[in-house]
CSV table of C-alpha atoms and ligand atoms in Angstrom, one decimal:
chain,number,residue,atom,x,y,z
E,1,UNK,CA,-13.5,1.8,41.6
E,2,UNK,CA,-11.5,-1.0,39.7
E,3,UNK,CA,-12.2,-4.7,39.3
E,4,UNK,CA,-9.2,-6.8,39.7
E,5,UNK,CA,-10.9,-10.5,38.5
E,6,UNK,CA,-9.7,-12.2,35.6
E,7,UNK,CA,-12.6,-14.1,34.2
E,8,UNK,CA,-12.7,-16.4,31.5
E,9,UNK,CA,-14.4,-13.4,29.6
E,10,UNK,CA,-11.9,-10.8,29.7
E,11,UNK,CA,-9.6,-13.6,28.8
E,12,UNK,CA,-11.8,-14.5,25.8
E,13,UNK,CA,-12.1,-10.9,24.9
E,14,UNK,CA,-8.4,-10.7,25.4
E,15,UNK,CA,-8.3,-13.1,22.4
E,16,UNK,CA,-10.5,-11.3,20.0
E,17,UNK,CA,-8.2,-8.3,20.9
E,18,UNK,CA,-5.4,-10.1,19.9
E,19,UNK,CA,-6.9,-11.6,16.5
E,20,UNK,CA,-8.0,-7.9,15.8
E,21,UNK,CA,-4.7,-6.7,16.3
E,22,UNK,CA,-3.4,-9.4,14.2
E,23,UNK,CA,-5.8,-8.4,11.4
E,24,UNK,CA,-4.6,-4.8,11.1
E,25,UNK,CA,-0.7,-5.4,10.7
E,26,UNK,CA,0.6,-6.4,14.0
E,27,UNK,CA,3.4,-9.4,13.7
E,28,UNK,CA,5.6,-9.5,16.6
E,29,UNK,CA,4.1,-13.0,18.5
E,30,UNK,CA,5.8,-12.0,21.6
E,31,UNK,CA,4.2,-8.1,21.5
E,32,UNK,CA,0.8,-10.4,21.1
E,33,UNK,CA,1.6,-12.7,23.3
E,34,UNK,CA,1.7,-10.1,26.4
E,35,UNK,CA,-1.0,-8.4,25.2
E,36,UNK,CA,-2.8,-11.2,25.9
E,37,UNK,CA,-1.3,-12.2,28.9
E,38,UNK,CA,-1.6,-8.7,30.2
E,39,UNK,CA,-5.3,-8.1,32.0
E,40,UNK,CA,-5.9,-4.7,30.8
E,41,UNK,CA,-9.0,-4.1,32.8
E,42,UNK,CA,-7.3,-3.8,35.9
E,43,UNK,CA,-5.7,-0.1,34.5
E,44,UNK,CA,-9.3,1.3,34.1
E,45,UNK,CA,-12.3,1.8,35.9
E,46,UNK,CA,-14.3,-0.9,36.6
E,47,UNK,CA,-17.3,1.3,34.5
E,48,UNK,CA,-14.8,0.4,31.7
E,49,UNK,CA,-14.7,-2.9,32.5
E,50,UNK,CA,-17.0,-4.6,29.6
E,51,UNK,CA,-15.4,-2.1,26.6
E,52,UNK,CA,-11.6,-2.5,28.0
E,53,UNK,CA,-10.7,-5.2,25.2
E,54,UNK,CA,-12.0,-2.5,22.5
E,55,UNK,CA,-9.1,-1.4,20.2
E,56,UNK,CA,-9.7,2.1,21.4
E,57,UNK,CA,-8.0,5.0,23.8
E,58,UNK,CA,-9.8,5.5,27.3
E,59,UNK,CA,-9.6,8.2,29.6
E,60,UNK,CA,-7.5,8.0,32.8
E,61,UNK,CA,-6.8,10.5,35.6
E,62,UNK,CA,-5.7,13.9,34.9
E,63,UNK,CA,-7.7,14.1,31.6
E,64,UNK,CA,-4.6,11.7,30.3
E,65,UNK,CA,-5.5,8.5,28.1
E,66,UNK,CA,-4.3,4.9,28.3
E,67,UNK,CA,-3.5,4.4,25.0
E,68,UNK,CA,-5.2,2.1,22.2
E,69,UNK,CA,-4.1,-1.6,22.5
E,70,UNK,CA,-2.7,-0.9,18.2
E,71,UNK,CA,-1.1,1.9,19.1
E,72,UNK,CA,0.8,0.3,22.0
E,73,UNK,CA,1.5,-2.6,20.1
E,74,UNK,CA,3.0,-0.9,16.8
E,75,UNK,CA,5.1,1.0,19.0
E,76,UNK,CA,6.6,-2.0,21.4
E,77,UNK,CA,7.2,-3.6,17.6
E,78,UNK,CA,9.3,-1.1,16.7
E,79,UNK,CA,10.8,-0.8,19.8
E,80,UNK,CA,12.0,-4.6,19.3
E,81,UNK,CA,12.8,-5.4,23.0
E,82,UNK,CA,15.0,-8.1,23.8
E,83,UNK,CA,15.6,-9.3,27.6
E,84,UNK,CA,17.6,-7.0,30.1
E,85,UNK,CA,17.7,-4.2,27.6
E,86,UNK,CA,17.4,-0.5,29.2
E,87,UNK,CA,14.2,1.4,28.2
E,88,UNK,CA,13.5,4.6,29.0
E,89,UNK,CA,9.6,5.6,28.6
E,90,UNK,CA,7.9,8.7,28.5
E,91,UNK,CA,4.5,9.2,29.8
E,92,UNK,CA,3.9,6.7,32.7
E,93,UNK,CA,0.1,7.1,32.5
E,94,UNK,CA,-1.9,4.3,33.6
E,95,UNK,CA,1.0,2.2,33.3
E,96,UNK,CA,0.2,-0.7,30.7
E,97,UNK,CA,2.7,-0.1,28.5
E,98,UNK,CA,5.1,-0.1,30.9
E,99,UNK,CA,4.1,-3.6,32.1
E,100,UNK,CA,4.3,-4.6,28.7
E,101,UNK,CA,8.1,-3.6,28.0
E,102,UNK,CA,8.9,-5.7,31.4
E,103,UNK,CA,6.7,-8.8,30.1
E,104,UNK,CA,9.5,-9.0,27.1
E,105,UNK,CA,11.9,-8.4,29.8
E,106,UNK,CA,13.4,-5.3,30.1
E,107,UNK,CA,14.5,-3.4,32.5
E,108,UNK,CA,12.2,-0.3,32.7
E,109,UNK,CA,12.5,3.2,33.6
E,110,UNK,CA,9.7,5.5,33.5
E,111,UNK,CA,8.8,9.1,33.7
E,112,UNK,CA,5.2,11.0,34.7
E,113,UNK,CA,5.2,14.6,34.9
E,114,UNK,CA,1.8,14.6,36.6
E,115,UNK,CA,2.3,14.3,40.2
E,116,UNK,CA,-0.9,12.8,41.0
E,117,UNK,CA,-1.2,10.8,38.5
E,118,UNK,CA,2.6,9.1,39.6
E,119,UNK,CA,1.4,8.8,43.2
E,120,UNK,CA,-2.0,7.2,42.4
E,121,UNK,CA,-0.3,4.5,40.9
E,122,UNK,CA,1.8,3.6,43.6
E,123,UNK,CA,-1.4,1.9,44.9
E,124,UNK,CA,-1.7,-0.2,41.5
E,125,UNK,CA,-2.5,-4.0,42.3
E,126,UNK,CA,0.1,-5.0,39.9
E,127,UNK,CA,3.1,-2.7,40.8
E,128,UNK,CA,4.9,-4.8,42.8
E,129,UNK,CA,4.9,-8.1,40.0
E,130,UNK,CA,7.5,-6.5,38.5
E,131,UNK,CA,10.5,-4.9,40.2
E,132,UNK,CA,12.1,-4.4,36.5
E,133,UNK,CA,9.9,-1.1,36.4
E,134,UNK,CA,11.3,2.0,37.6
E,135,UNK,CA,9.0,4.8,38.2
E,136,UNK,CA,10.0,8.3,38.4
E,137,UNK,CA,8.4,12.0,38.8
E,138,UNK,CA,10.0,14.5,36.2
E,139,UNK,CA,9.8,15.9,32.9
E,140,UNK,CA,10.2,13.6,30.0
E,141,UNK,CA,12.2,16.3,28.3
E,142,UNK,CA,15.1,15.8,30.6
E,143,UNK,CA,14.7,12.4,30.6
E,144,UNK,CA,17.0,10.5,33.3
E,145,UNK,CA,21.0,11.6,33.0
E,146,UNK,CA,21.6,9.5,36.0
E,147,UNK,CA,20.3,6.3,34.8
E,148,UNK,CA,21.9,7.1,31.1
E,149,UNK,CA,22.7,5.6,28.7
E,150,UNK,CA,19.6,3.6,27.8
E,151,UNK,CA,19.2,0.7,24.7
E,152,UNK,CA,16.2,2.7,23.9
E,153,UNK,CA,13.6,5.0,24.8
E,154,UNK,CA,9.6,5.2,23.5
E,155,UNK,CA,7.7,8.2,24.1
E,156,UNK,CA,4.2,7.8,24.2
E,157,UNK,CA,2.6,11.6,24.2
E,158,UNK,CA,3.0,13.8,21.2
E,159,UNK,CA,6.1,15.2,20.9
E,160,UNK,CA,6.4,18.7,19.0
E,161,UNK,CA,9.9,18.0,18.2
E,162,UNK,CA,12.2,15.3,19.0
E,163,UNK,CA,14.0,16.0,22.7
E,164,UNK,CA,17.6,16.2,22.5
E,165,UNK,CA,18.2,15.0,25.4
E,166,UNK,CA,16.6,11.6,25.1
E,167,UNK,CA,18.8,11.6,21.6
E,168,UNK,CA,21.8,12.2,24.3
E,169,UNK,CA,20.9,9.2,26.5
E,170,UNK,CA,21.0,6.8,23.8
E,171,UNK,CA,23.3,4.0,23.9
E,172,UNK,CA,25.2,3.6,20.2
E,173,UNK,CA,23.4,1.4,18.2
E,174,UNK,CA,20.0,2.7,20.3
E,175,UNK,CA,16.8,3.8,18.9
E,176,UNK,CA,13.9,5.7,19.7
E,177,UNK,CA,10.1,5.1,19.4
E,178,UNK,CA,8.5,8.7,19.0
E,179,UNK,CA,5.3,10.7,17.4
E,180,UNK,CA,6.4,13.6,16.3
E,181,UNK,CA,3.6,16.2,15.6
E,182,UNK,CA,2.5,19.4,16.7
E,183,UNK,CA,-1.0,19.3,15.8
E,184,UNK,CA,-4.0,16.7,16.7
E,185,UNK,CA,-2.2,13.8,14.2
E,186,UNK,CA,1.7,12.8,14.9
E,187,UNK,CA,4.0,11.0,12.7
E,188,UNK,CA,5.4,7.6,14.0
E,189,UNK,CA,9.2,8.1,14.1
E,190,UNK,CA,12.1,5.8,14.8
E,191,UNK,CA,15.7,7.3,15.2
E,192,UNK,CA,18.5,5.0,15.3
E,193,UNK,CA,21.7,6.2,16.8
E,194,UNK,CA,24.6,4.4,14.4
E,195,UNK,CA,27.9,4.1,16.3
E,196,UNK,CA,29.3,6.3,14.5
E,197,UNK,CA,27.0,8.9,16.1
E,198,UNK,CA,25.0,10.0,13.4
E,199,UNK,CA,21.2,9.4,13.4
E,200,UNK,CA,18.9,7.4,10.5
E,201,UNK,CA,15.6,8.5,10.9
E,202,UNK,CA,12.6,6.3,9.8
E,203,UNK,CA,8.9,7.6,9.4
E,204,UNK,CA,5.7,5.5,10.1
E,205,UNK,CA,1.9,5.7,10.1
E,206,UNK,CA,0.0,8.8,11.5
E,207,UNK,CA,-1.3,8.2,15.3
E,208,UNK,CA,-2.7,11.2,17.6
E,209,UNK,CA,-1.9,11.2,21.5
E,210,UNK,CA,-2.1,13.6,24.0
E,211,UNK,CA,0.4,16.5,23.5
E,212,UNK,CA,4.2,16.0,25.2
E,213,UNK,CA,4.3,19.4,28.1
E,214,UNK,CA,7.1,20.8,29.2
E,215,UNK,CA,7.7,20.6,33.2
E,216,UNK,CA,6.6,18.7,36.1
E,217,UNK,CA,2.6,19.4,36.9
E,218,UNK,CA,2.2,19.4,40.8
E,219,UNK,CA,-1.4,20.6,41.1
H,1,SAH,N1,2.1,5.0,28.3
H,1,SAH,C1,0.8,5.4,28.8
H,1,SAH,C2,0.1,6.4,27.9
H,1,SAH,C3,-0.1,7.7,28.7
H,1,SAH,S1,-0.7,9.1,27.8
H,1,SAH,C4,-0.1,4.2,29.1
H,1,SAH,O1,0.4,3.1,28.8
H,1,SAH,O2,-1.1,4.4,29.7
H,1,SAH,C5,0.7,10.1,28.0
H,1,SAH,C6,1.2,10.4,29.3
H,1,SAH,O3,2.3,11.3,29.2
H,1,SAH,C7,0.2,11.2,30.2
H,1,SAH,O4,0.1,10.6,31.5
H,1,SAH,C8,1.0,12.6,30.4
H,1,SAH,O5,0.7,13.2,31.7
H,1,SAH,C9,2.4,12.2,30.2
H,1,SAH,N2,3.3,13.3,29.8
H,1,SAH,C10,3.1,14.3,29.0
H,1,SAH,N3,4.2,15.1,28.9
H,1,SAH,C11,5.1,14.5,29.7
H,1,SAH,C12,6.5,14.9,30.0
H,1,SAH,N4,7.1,16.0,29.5
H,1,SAH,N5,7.2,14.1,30.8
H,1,SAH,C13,6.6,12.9,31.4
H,1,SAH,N6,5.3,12.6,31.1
H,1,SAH,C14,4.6,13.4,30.3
């Protein structure tokens, strides 16, 4: 069961979130601004409902997490979305971080590899706000030739190495948003793809998500 009010105390809790997340590095006002807009609550179950504004992971479906509010927010910095830009994301999940690339107003496309999962949150109250969000059924590792070439891609489940072809899919002058890791703690890594083709690679703070899997899961 979910709640889908936003009271004046989620929005106050909201705030603290935002202060907290302030506090501990993060400097993008527009990344802080949708967090704040963004009712976070409404991607959890409503037993959640009074700890959703904790800087902390929770469990979702599947035995997959919505990720902690710092952890999205480091990453969307990085990321540095402008309007209409492309974005490829991996790892749909409970689908907050996808809402919050199409606050800043991209144009998003985004891949689950757990069936149910992707066809639970067809029913999400928010879905239809934002027809800028793509949602697709696959394997991350393939990510989407069709839509290709994307601005830039984030992957948000730990990735033993980096995919090649989500490198591939990268506009020139793209970047990508990735942990790399193939234990419990992954590196934050940002690849840029210069227009000359080569790639600059830039490492970040350590962060642990649940592991990147190869194929589609249709159990
Ligand atoms: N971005 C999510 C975080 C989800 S956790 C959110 O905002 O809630 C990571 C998600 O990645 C899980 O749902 C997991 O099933 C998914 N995942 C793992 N490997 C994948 C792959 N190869 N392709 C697509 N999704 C994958």
């Amino acid at each position: 069961m979910r709640t889908y009010e936003d009271s004046y105390l989620h929005k106050g809790l909201r705030k603290q979130l935002v202060d907290l997340l302030r506090q501990k590095g993060i400097t993008d006002e527009r990344v802080l601004e949708v967090i704040l807009k963004i009712p976070r609550h409404y991607f959890l179950d409503s037993a959640f409902d009074k700890v959703a504004y904790e800087d902390r992971a929770f469990p979702i479906a599947e035995g997959q997490t919505i990720s902690q509010p710092y952890t999205v927010a480091y990453q969307t910095q990085l990321l540095d979305v402008k309007p209409y830009e492309k974005i490829l994301e991996i790892g749909t999940g409970s689908g907050y971080q996808s809402i919050v690339l199409a606050e800043l107003g991209a144009q998003v496309y985004t891949i689950e590899r757990q069936k149910k999962l992707f066809e639970e949150h067809k029913r999400f109250v928010l879905r239809h706000k934002y027809p800028n969000i793509k949602y697709f059924y696959g394997d991350g590792y393939e990510g989407l030739p069709t839509y290709a070439p994307f601005d830039k891609v984030i992957v948000t489940a730990a990735a033993p190495y980096i995919p090649p072809r989500l490198l591939e899919q990268l506009k020139k002058g793209g970047i990508i948003v990735i942990p790399v890791g193939k234990g419990d703690v992954q590196r934050m890594q940002r690849i840029t793809k210069k227009a000359d083709g080569e790639f600059q690679e830039e490492v970040f703070d350590n962060f642990s998500f649940v592991p990147m899997k190869e194929g589609k899961n249709n159990s």
